[in-house]
C-alpha cells in the first residue's frame, strides 16, 4: 500500500537528524562500529563545502527516510551522474513505497540536471533491497569489483610507498 511522503532538501539544522539516520542505517548493515562521522564534520562537508546533498522524507511532519548523494562523472557518457551513497527508510515505514518515492525524486533530479545516470552500491546479503532495485528495473553491475583505499594504505599510496 503506497502512502504519500513529503520530500525536501536537508538544511544545516538537519545535521543531527542526518547523523541519526546514518547511524540507524549502519546498525541495520551491522557496520555501526565503522561510523566515525560527527555532526560537525557532516555540517562542514555537506552544508559548507557542499560535497554531498541530502533529502529527507517526512510523513505527517515526522522524518522517516533519507538519501545522501553526490555528483560523479562518466567519461563514457561525457556527463555527470548522481551517485546515491545512502538510502534509508525507518523500519516501521517500510513497505509503503517510500523508498520508491525517494528514488523517483532522485531520478527526476538526474533528468532535471541533465545527468547521464543514477547509480549506487548494495550489500550482497541485502536481498530485500536487491529484489526491490531489480523490480524497479535497476541492473546489477556484477562484472565490476569495488576497490577502496583508506587509512594507512591510503597514506602509503599517497607517499609513493606502495608495492
PDB file of C-alpha atoms in Angstrom:
ATOM      1  CA  UNK A   1       0.000   0.000   0.000  1.00  0.00           C
ATOM      2  CA  UNK A   2       1.563   3.289  -1.116  1.00  0.00           C
ATOM      3  CA  UNK A   3       1.344   6.327   1.161  1.00  0.00           C
ATOM      4  CA  UNK A   4       2.357   9.875   0.445  1.00  0.00           C
ATOM      5  CA  UNK A   5       5.597  11.289   1.750  1.00  0.00           C
ATOM      6  CA  UNK A   6       6.840  14.871   1.599  1.00  0.00           C
ATOM      7  CA  UNK A   7      10.430  15.049   0.316  1.00  0.00           C
ATOM      8  CA  UNK A   8      12.593  18.082   0.966  1.00  0.00           C
ATOM      9  CA  UNK A   9      16.252  19.015   0.710  1.00  0.00           C
ATOM     10  CA  UNK A  10      18.032  18.940   4.065  1.00  0.00           C
ATOM     11  CA  UNK A  11      19.276  22.142   5.666  1.00  0.00           C
ATOM     12  CA  UNK A  12      22.065  22.811   8.140  1.00  0.00           C
ATOM     13  CA  UNK A  13      19.762  22.394  11.134  1.00  0.00           C
ATOM     14  CA  UNK A  14      19.108  18.797   9.969  1.00  0.00           C
ATOM     15  CA  UNK A  15      22.682  17.697  10.690  1.00  0.00           C
ATOM     16  CA  UNK A  16      21.812  15.839  13.912  1.00  0.00           C
ATOM     17  CA  UNK A  17      18.953  14.072  12.119  1.00  0.00           C
ATOM     18  CA  UNK A  18      21.234  13.084   9.220  1.00  0.00           C
ATOM     19  CA  UNK A  19      23.766  11.593  11.620  1.00  0.00           C
ATOM     20  CA  UNK A  20      20.975   9.682  13.378  1.00  0.00           C
ATOM     21  CA  UNK A  21      19.826   8.249  10.036  1.00  0.00           C
ATOM     22  CA  UNK A  22      23.416   7.303   9.142  1.00  0.00           C
ATOM     23  CA  UNK A  23      23.812   5.519  12.468  1.00  0.00           C
ATOM     24  CA  UNK A  24      20.479   3.663  12.054  1.00  0.00           C
ATOM     25  CA  UNK A  25      21.492   2.549   8.566  1.00  0.00           C
ATOM     26  CA  UNK A  26      24.916   1.435   9.782  1.00  0.00           C
ATOM     27  CA  UNK A  27      23.299  -0.514  12.606  1.00  0.00           C
ATOM     28  CA  UNK A  28      20.959  -2.215  10.101  1.00  0.00           C
ATOM     29  CA  UNK A  29      24.009  -3.133   7.987  1.00  0.00           C
ATOM     30  CA  UNK A  30      25.931  -4.367  11.075  1.00  0.00           C
ATOM     31  CA  UNK A  31      28.506  -1.627  10.464  1.00  0.00           C
ATOM     32  CA  UNK A  32      27.769   0.774  13.330  1.00  0.00           C
ATOM     33  CA  UNK A  33      31.313   0.440  14.702  1.00  0.00           C
ATOM     34  CA  UNK A  34      32.627   1.931  11.435  1.00  0.00           C
ATOM     35  CA  UNK A  35      30.723   5.227  11.776  1.00  0.00           C
ATOM     36  CA  UNK A  36      33.166   7.975  12.684  1.00  0.00           C
ATOM     37  CA  UNK A  37      31.139  10.866  11.265  1.00  0.00           C
ATOM     38  CA  UNK A  38      30.232  13.667  13.652  1.00  0.00           C
ATOM     39  CA  UNK A  39      27.679  16.450  13.432  1.00  0.00           C
ATOM     40  CA  UNK A  40      30.484  18.981  12.971  1.00  0.00           C
ATOM     41  CA  UNK A  41      32.096  17.014  10.140  1.00  0.00           C
ATOM     42  CA  UNK A  42      28.764  16.465   8.362  1.00  0.00           C
ATOM     43  CA  UNK A  43      27.797  20.126   8.734  1.00  0.00           C
ATOM     44  CA  UNK A  44      31.097  21.191   7.182  1.00  0.00           C
ATOM     45  CA  UNK A  45      31.244  18.672   4.327  1.00  0.00           C
ATOM     46  CA  UNK A  46      27.557  18.759   3.360  1.00  0.00           C
ATOM     47  CA  UNK A  47      26.424  22.304   4.073  1.00  0.00           C
ATOM     48  CA  UNK A  48      29.599  24.400   3.956  1.00  0.00           C
ATOM     49  CA  UNK A  49      31.784  22.577   1.418  1.00  0.00           C
ATOM     50  CA  UNK A  50      28.756  21.193  -0.479  1.00  0.00           C
ATOM     51  CA  UNK A  51      30.417  17.824  -1.136  1.00  0.00           C
ATOM     52  CA  UNK A  52      27.078  15.975  -0.926  1.00  0.00           C
ATOM     53  CA  UNK A  53      23.352  16.613  -0.764  1.00  0.00           C
ATOM     54  CA  UNK A  54      20.656  15.070   1.400  1.00  0.00           C
ATOM     55  CA  UNK A  55      16.927  14.707   1.005  1.00  0.00           C
ATOM     56  CA  UNK A  56      14.606  13.960   3.911  1.00  0.00           C
ATOM     57  CA  UNK A  57      11.309  12.119   3.595  1.00  0.00           C
ATOM     58  CA  UNK A  58       8.598  13.089   6.073  1.00  0.00           C
ATOM     59  CA  UNK A  59       5.194  11.641   6.884  1.00  0.00           C
ATOM     60  CA  UNK A  60       2.908  13.970   8.812  1.00  0.00           C
ATOM     61  CA  UNK A  61       5.931  16.157   9.603  1.00  0.00           C
ATOM     62  CA  UNK A  62       7.955  13.245  11.041  1.00  0.00           C
ATOM     63  CA  UNK A  63      11.272  12.384   9.333  1.00  0.00           C
ATOM     64  CA  UNK A  64      11.078   8.724   8.283  1.00  0.00           C
ATOM     65  CA  UNK A  65      13.618   8.401   5.452  1.00  0.00           C
ATOM     66  CA  UNK A  66      16.676   9.992   3.930  1.00  0.00           C
ATOM     67  CA  UNK A  67      19.020   9.756   0.978  1.00  0.00           C
ATOM     68  CA  UNK A  68      22.549  11.153   0.721  1.00  0.00           C
ATOM     69  CA  UNK A  69      24.023  11.615  -2.755  1.00  0.00           C
ATOM     70  CA  UNK A  70      26.635  13.491  -4.767  1.00  0.00           C
ATOM     71  CA  UNK A  71      27.748  14.034  -8.348  1.00  0.00           C
ATOM     72  CA  UNK A  72      30.226  11.786 -10.086  1.00  0.00           C
ATOM     73  CA  UNK A  73      31.262  11.683 -13.731  1.00  0.00           C
ATOM     74  CA  UNK A  74      31.040   9.169 -16.562  1.00  0.00           C
ATOM     75  CA  UNK A  75      33.785   9.558 -19.135  1.00  0.00           C
ATOM     76  CA  UNK A  76      31.914   7.201 -21.469  1.00  0.00           C
ATOM     77  CA  UNK A  77      28.760   9.339 -21.366  1.00  0.00           C
ATOM     78  CA  UNK A  78      30.683  12.609 -21.112  1.00  0.00           C
ATOM     79  CA  UNK A  79      28.229  13.702 -18.425  1.00  0.00           C
ATOM     80  CA  UNK A  80      27.966  13.823 -14.680  1.00  0.00           C
ATOM     81  CA  UNK A  81      25.923  11.241 -12.851  1.00  0.00           C
ATOM     82  CA  UNK A  82      24.318  11.097  -9.473  1.00  0.00           C
ATOM     83  CA  UNK A  83      25.795   8.621  -7.002  1.00  0.00           C
ATOM     84  CA  UNK A  84      23.475   7.533  -4.207  1.00  0.00           C
ATOM     85  CA  UNK A  85      25.598   6.819  -1.139  1.00  0.00           C
ATOM     86  CA  UNK A  86      22.816   6.047   1.335  1.00  0.00           C
ATOM     87  CA  UNK A  87      19.083   5.476   1.173  1.00  0.00           C
ATOM     88  CA  UNK A  88      17.281   4.516   4.348  1.00  0.00           C
ATOM     89  CA  UNK A  89      13.665   4.160   5.411  1.00  0.00           C
ATOM     90  CA  UNK A  90      12.910   3.600   9.102  1.00  0.00           C
ATOM     91  CA  UNK A  91      11.761   0.077   9.850  1.00  0.00           C
ATOM     92  CA  UNK A  92       8.165   0.895  10.753  1.00  0.00           C
ATOM     93  CA  UNK A  93       7.721   2.797   7.486  1.00  0.00           C
ATOM     94  CA  UNK A  94       8.937   0.158   5.035  1.00  0.00           C
ATOM     95  CA  UNK A  95       6.526  -1.384   2.563  1.00  0.00           C
ATOM     96  CA  UNK A  96       4.615   1.840   1.866  1.00  0.00           C
ATOM     97  CA  UNK A  97       6.535   2.873  -1.245  1.00  0.00           C
ATOM     98  CA  UNK A  98       8.735   5.476   0.462  1.00  0.00           C
ATOM     99  CA  UNK A  99      11.986   4.049  -0.935  1.00  0.00           C
ATOM    100  CA  UNK A 100      10.475   4.144  -4.406  1.00  0.00           C
ATOM    101  CA  UNK A 101       9.416   7.762  -3.854  1.00  0.00           C
ATOM    102  CA  UNK A 102      12.969   8.723  -2.847  1.00  0.00           C
ATOM    103  CA  UNK A 103      14.415   7.004  -5.923  1.00  0.00           C
ATOM    104  CA  UNK A 104      11.805   8.652  -8.144  1.00  0.00           C
ATOM    105  CA  UNK A 105      12.730  12.048  -6.688  1.00  0.00           C
ATOM    106  CA  UNK A 106      16.404  11.362  -7.392  1.00  0.00           C
ATOM    107  CA  UNK A 107      15.700  10.062 -10.921  1.00  0.00           C
ATOM    108  CA  UNK A 108      13.813  13.277 -11.651  1.00  0.00           C
ATOM    109  CA  UNK A 109      16.755  15.263 -10.282  1.00  0.00           C
ATOM    110  CA  UNK A 110      19.099  13.401 -12.637  1.00  0.00           C
ATOM    111  CA  UNK A 111      16.860  14.270 -15.587  1.00  0.00           C
ATOM    112  CA  UNK A 112      16.382  17.879 -14.439  1.00  0.00           C
ATOM    113  CA  UNK A 113      20.154  18.374 -14.106  1.00  0.00           C
ATOM    114  CA  UNK A 114      20.810  16.663 -17.471  1.00  0.00           C
ATOM    115  CA  UNK A 115      22.963  13.993 -15.838  1.00  0.00           C
ATOM    116  CA  UNK A 116      23.581  10.651 -17.515  1.00  0.00           C
ATOM    117  CA  UNK A 117      22.732   8.132 -14.806  1.00  0.00           C
ATOM    118  CA  UNK A 118      21.823   7.296 -11.241  1.00  0.00           C
ATOM    119  CA  UNK A 119      23.878   4.611  -9.546  1.00  0.00           C
ATOM    120  CA  UNK A 120      24.567   3.089  -6.140  1.00  0.00           C
ATOM    121  CA  UNK A 121      26.022   0.054  -4.375  1.00  0.00           C
ATOM    122  CA  UNK A 122      24.103  -2.522  -2.383  1.00  0.00           C
ATOM    123  CA  UNK A 123      25.483  -5.087   0.025  1.00  0.00           C
ATOM    124  CA  UNK A 124      25.377  -8.612  -1.431  1.00  0.00           C
ATOM    125  CA  UNK A 125      23.460 -10.005   1.554  1.00  0.00           C
ATOM    126  CA  UNK A 126      20.690  -7.394   1.373  1.00  0.00           C
ATOM    127  CA  UNK A 127      18.258  -9.485  -0.682  1.00  0.00           C
ATOM    128  CA  UNK A 128      15.155  -7.363   0.085  1.00  0.00           C
ATOM    129  CA  UNK A 129      16.883  -4.264  -1.312  1.00  0.00           C
ATOM    130  CA  UNK A 130      18.343  -6.132  -4.296  1.00  0.00           C
ATOM    131  CA  UNK A 131      14.901  -7.508  -5.172  1.00  0.00           C
ATOM    132  CA  UNK A 132      13.390  -4.030  -4.779  1.00  0.00           C
ATOM    133  CA  UNK A 133      16.006  -2.445  -7.064  1.00  0.00           C
ATOM    134  CA  UNK A 134      15.656  -5.159  -9.703  1.00  0.00           C
ATOM    135  CA  UNK A 135      11.863  -4.792  -9.642  1.00  0.00           C
ATOM    136  CA  UNK A 136      12.344  -1.106 -10.449  1.00  0.00           C
ATOM    137  CA  UNK A 137      14.489  -2.025 -13.463  1.00  0.00           C
ATOM    138  CA  UNK A 138      17.929  -1.323 -11.966  1.00  0.00           C
ATOM    139  CA  UNK A 139      20.703  -3.516 -13.346  1.00  0.00           C
ATOM    140  CA  UNK A 140      23.279  -5.085 -11.020  1.00  0.00           C
ATOM    141  CA  UNK A 141      26.801  -4.479 -12.259  1.00  0.00           C
ATOM    142  CA  UNK A 142      28.123  -7.933 -11.382  1.00  0.00           C
ATOM    143  CA  UNK A 143      31.162  -7.649 -13.639  1.00  0.00           C
ATOM    144  CA  UNK A 144      32.646  -4.821 -11.557  1.00  0.00           C
ATOM    145  CA  UNK A 145      34.594  -5.104  -8.315  1.00  0.00           C
ATOM    146  CA  UNK A 146      34.744  -2.161  -5.933  1.00  0.00           C
ATOM    147  CA  UNK A 147      38.208  -1.245  -4.629  1.00  0.00           C
ATOM    148  CA  UNK A 148      38.944   1.094  -1.739  1.00  0.00           C
ATOM    149  CA  UNK A 149      41.968   2.708  -0.119  1.00  0.00           C
ATOM    150  CA  UNK A 150      41.666   4.154   3.393  1.00  0.00           C
ATOM    151  CA  UNK A 151      43.781   4.779   6.455  1.00  0.00           C
ATOM    152  CA  UNK A 152      47.366   3.569   6.448  1.00  0.00           C
ATOM    153  CA  UNK A 153      47.176   2.118   2.929  1.00  0.00           C
ATOM    154  CA  UNK A 154      45.882   5.396   1.537  1.00  0.00           C
ATOM    155  CA  UNK A 155      48.735   7.232   3.231  1.00  0.00           C
ATOM    156  CA  UNK A 156      51.273   4.764   1.819  1.00  0.00           C
ATOM    157  CA  UNK A 157      49.997   5.130  -1.732  1.00  0.00           C
ATOM    158  CA  UNK A 158      49.920   8.929  -1.385  1.00  0.00           C
ATOM    159  CA  UNK A 159      53.554   8.846  -0.256  1.00  0.00           C
ATOM    160  CA  UNK A 160      54.505   6.551  -3.147  1.00  0.00           C
ATOM    161  CA  UNK A 161      55.414   3.759  -0.710  1.00  0.00           C
ATOM    162  CA  UNK A 162      53.158   1.018  -2.026  1.00  0.00           C
ATOM    163  CA  UNK A 163      54.473  -2.206  -3.504  1.00  0.00           C
TER     164      UNK A 163
END
